[in-house]
Coordinates of C-alpha atoms in Angstrom, one line a residue:
M1 CA 0.0 0.0 0.0
V2 CA 1.2 3.5 -0.9
G3 CA 0.7 5.4 2.3
R4 CA -3.0 5.0 3.1
G5 CA -4.3 6.0 -0.3
A6 CA -3.8 3.0 -2.5
A7 CA -4.0 -0.8 -2.5
V8 CA -2.9 -3.6 -4.9
W9 CA -5.4 -5.9 -6.5
T10 CA -5.2 -8.8 -9.0
R11 CA -7.6 -10.2 -11.5
T12 CA -7.8 -13.1 -13.9
A13 CA -10.3 -12.7 -16.7
G14 CA -13.0 -15.4 -16.8
T15 CA -14.9 -16.8 -19.7
G16 CA -17.5 -14.0 -19.8
P17 CA -17.3 -10.2 -19.5
Q18 CA -16.3 -8.8 -16.1
R19 CA -18.2 -5.9 -14.8
V20 CA -16.1 -3.2 -13.2
L21 CA -18.2 -1.0 -10.9
P22 CA -17.8 2.7 -10.3
D23 CA -16.0 3.4 -7.0
G24 CA -14.6 6.9 -7.3
C25 CA -11.1 5.5 -7.7
T26 CA -8.4 5.6 -10.4
D27 CA -6.1 2.6 -11.2
L28 CA -2.6 2.0 -12.5
I29 CA -2.7 -1.4 -14.2
W30 CA -0.3 -3.9 -15.6
S31 CA -2.1 -6.2 -18.0
E32 CA -0.5 -9.3 -19.4
A33 CA -2.7 -9.0 -22.6
G34 CA -0.7 -9.1 -25.8
P35 CA 2.8 -10.5 -26.4
D36 CA 4.6 -8.0 -24.2
G37 CA 1.9 -6.8 -21.7
E38 CA 0.9 -3.2 -21.3
L39 CA 0.6 -0.5 -18.7
L40 CA -2.8 1.2 -18.5
V41 CA -4.7 3.8 -16.5
A42 CA -8.4 3.4 -15.7
G43 CA -10.1 6.7 -14.8
P44 CA -13.0 7.2 -12.3
D45 CA -16.1 5.6 -13.8
T46 CA -19.6 7.1 -13.7
R47 CA -21.2 3.8 -14.8
A48 CA -20.1 0.2 -14.7
R49 CA -18.0 -1.0 -17.7
L50 CA -16.9 -4.4 -18.9
A51 CA -13.3 -5.1 -18.5
P52 CA -11.4 -6.1 -21.7
G53 CA -9.2 -9.1 -22.2
P54 CA -9.5 -12.7 -23.4
P55 CA -10.2 -15.5 -20.8
G56 CA -7.2 -16.2 -18.6
T57 CA -5.7 -12.7 -19.0
R58 CA -4.1 -11.7 -15.8
A59 CA -3.8 -8.1 -14.5
V60 CA -2.4 -6.4 -11.5
G61 CA -3.5 -3.0 -10.4
L62 CA -2.8 -0.2 -7.9
R63 CA -6.1 1.4 -7.0
F64 CA -5.9 4.9 -5.7
A65 CA -8.5 6.1 -3.2
P66 CA -10.9 8.9 -4.3
G67 CA -8.9 12.0 -4.9
Q68 CA -5.4 10.4 -4.7
G69 CA -4.8 9.4 -8.3
P70 CA -4.1 12.9 -9.9
A71 CA -0.9 13.4 -7.8
V72 CA 0.6 10.2 -9.1
L73 CA -0.8 10.3 -12.7
G74 CA -0.1 14.0 -13.3
V75 CA -3.5 14.9 -14.8
P76 CA -6.8 16.1 -13.3
A77 CA -9.2 13.2 -12.7
H78 CA -11.9 14.5 -15.0
E79 CA -9.6 14.1 -18.0
L80 CA -9.6 10.4 -17.3
R81 CA -13.3 10.0 -16.4
D82 CA -14.8 6.8 -18.0
Q83 CA -11.6 6.1 -19.9
L84 CA -9.0 3.3 -20.1
V85 CA -5.8 4.8 -21.6
P86 CA -2.2 3.7 -22.0
L87 CA 0.1 5.0 -19.3
A88 CA 2.4 6.3 -22.1
A89 CA -0.3 8.9 -22.9
L90 CA 0.3 10.5 -19.4
W91 CA 3.9 9.8 -18.5
P92 CA 7.1 10.2 -20.5
G93 CA 7.7 7.3 -22.8
A94 CA 11.1 6.5 -21.4
E95 CA 9.7 6.2 -17.9
V96 CA 6.9 3.9 -19.0
R97 CA 9.4 1.7 -20.9
R98 CA 11.7 1.4 -17.9
L99 CA 8.7 0.3 -15.7
A100 CA 7.5 -2.2 -18.3
E101 CA 11.0 -3.7 -18.6
R102 CA 11.3 -4.1 -14.8
I103 CA 7.9 -5.8 -14.7
A104 CA 8.8 -8.1 -17.6
E105 CA 12.2 -9.0 -16.0
A106 CA 10.4 -9.8 -12.7
E107 CA 8.0 -12.1 -14.7
R108 CA 10.9 -14.0 -16.2
I109 CA 12.6 -14.5 -12.9
A110 CA 9.4 -15.7 -11.2
D111 CA 8.6 -18.0 -14.2
A112 CA 12.1 -19.6 -13.9
E113 CA 11.4 -20.8 -10.3
R114 CA 10.8 -24.5 -10.0
T115 CA 7.5 -24.2 -8.2
A116 CA 3.9 -25.0 -9.0
E117 CA 2.1 -22.8 -11.5
A118 CA -0.1 -21.2 -8.8
E119 CA 2.9 -20.3 -6.7
R120 CA 4.7 -18.8 -9.7
T121 CA 1.7 -16.7 -10.6
A122 CA 1.3 -15.4 -7.0
A123 CA 5.0 -14.5 -6.8
R124 CA 4.9 -12.8 -10.2
Q125 CA 1.9 -10.7 -9.3
A126 CA 3.3 -9.8 -5.9
V127 CA 6.4 -8.4 -7.6
Q128 CA 4.4 -6.6 -10.2
G129 CA 2.3 -5.0 -7.5
R130 CA 5.4 -3.8 -5.6
L131 CA 6.9 -2.3 -8.8
L132 CA 3.7 -0.4 -9.4
E133 CA 3.8 0.9 -5.8
D134 CA 7.5 1.9 -6.2
A135 CA 6.6 3.9 -9.4
A136 CA 3.7 5.6 -7.6
L137 CA 5.9 6.5 -4.6
G138 CA 8.5 7.9 -6.9
R139 CA 5.9 10.2 -8.4
L140 CA 4.5 11.2 -5.0
R141 CA 7.9 12.4 -3.8
T142 CA 7.8 15.3 -6.3
A143 CA 4.1 15.9 -6.4
E144 CA 2.3 18.8 -4.9
P145 CA 0.7 18.3 -1.4
P146 CA -2.8 16.9 -1.6
D147 CA -5.7 19.4 -1.6
P148 CA -6.6 19.8 2.1
V149 CA -10.3 19.9 1.4
L150 CA -10.5 16.5 -0.2
A151 CA -10.9 14.5 3.0
A152 CA -13.7 16.8 4.1
I153 CA -15.5 16.4 0.8
V154 CA -15.3 12.6 1.0
A155 CA -16.4 12.6 4.7
G156 CA -19.3 15.0 3.9
V157 CA -20.7 13.0 1.0
S158 CA -20.3 9.8 2.9
R159 CA -22.5 11.3 5.7
G160 CA -25.1 12.4 3.1
T161 CA -24.4 16.1 3.5
G162 CA -25.6 18.2 0.6
V163 CA -23.3 20.1 -1.7
A164 CA -24.2 23.5 -0.1
G165 CA -23.4 22.1 3.4
I166 CA -20.1 20.7 2.3
A167 CA -19.1 23.9 0.6
A168 CA -19.9 26.0 3.7
A169 CA -18.0 23.6 5.9
V170 CA -14.8 23.8 3.9
G171 CA -15.1 27.6 3.2
L172 CA -15.7 27.4 -0.6
G173 CA -18.4 28.5 -2.9
E174 CA -20.4 25.7 -4.6
R175 CA -18.8 26.4 -8.0
Q176 CA -15.3 26.3 -6.4
L177 CA -16.2 23.1 -4.7
H178 CA -17.3 21.6 -8.0
R179 CA -14.1 22.6 -9.8
R180 CA -12.0 21.1 -7.0
S181 CA -14.1 18.0 -7.0
L182 CA -13.8 17.5 -10.8
A183 CA -10.0 17.8 -10.6
A184 CA -9.6 15.4 -7.7
F185 CA -12.4 12.9 -8.2
G186 CA -13.4 13.2 -11.8
Y187 CA -16.9 14.4 -11.0
G188 CA -18.8 16.7 -8.7
A189 CA -19.4 16.0 -5.0
K190 CA -23.0 14.9 -5.7
T191 CA -22.0 12.2 -8.1
L192 CA -19.1 11.1 -5.8
G193 CA -21.7 10.7 -3.0
R194 CA -23.9 8.5 -5.2
V195 CA -20.9 6.3 -6.2
L196 CA -19.7 5.9 -2.6
R197 CA -23.2 5.2 -1.3
L198 CA -23.6 2.5 -4.0
N199 CA -20.5 0.8 -2.7
R200 CA -21.6 1.0 0.9
A201 CA -24.9 -0.6 -0.1
L202 CA -23.2 -3.4 -2.1
D203 CA -20.9 -4.2 0.9
L204 CA -24.0 -4.6 3.1
A205 CA -25.9 -6.6 0.5
R206 CA -23.1 -9.0 0.0
T207 CA -23.2 -9.9 3.7
G208 CA -26.8 -11.0 3.3
V209 CA -28.5 -8.0 4.8
P210 CA -32.1 -7.7 3.4
F211 CA -32.4 -5.1 0.7
A212 CA -34.9 -3.0 2.6
A213 CA -32.4 -2.7 5.5
V214 CA -29.5 -2.1 3.0
A215 CA -31.5 0.9 1.6
A216 CA -32.2 2.3 5.1
T217 CA -28.6 1.9 6.4
A218 CA -26.9 3.2 3.2
G219 CA -29.0 6.3 3.0
Y220 CA -31.5 5.6 0.3
A221 CA -35.1 6.9 0.6
D222 CA -36.5 3.4 0.3
Q223 CA -35.8 0.0 -1.4
A224 CA -37.2 1.3 -4.7
H225 CA -34.7 4.1 -4.7
L226 CA -31.9 1.7 -4.0
A227 CA -33.0 -0.5 -6.9
R228 CA -33.1 2.5 -9.3
E229 CA -29.7 3.7 -8.3
V230 CA -28.1 0.2 -8.6
R231 CA -29.6 -0.3 -12.1
T232 CA -28.5 3.2 -13.2
L233 CA -24.9 2.9 -12.0
T234 CA -24.2 -0.7 -12.7
G235 CA -26.6 -1.6 -15.6
V236 CA -28.1 -4.6 -13.9
P237 CA -30.6 -5.3 -11.0
L238 CA -29.2 -5.7 -7.5
G239 CA -30.0 -9.4 -7.3
R240 CA -28.3 -10.2 -10.6
L241 CA -25.3 -8.1 -9.6
L242 CA -24.9 -10.1 -6.4
Q243 CA -25.0 -13.3 -8.3
G244 CA -21.8 -12.2 -10.1
S245 CA -23.2 -12.0 -13.6
G246 CA -21.0 -9.9 -15.8
G247 CA -23.2 -9.5 -18.9

């Protein structure tokens, strides 16, 4: 983990499309798709998207918490909204090539080990994740300090505070708050609140909490409101989403 603002994840593509849900985050990704692999950046999503890649394709990513990605990636979050772009479009080509070469070398070393396939895969992905973290830390050392109002915005929308209330609490006008939110999160505070509320609701629903209780606890007006928001943001009903259907 890079400080407290990022975490490593791994994924292996299944036989069907995999639905990536909006979470307010940006991701730095190493994908093994293609002959040489590729470094990608996934911007903050406003709606669910289907992850590319043929079955069996492995990926390792570094997911930045809401508001943390721009300091590492070097561009405002709204420029990456709903996009999946090559890292080379954001960072100098030489820097991207060095990182890709280090990851490829780590893969070769891990694959040369006389261990079971599952152990080699785990070792390879662990090294890939550390290299992504190292690259992010290198960028953070020269980045501007984080905007001090970001934590207050996230806390406010998580509590269900309206835009006017958050703006007053942080000493900004609503238009200023919107501009700062676009740069940091990729969208305004209201949309960020909807996305974070969705994720809170899904966390509850996955533990078996009844949908009516999920709606009340996560801050929806009622179960029908929850159902509409889930379908709008993910493209499928809540029950189907929990079953893991990607299509």
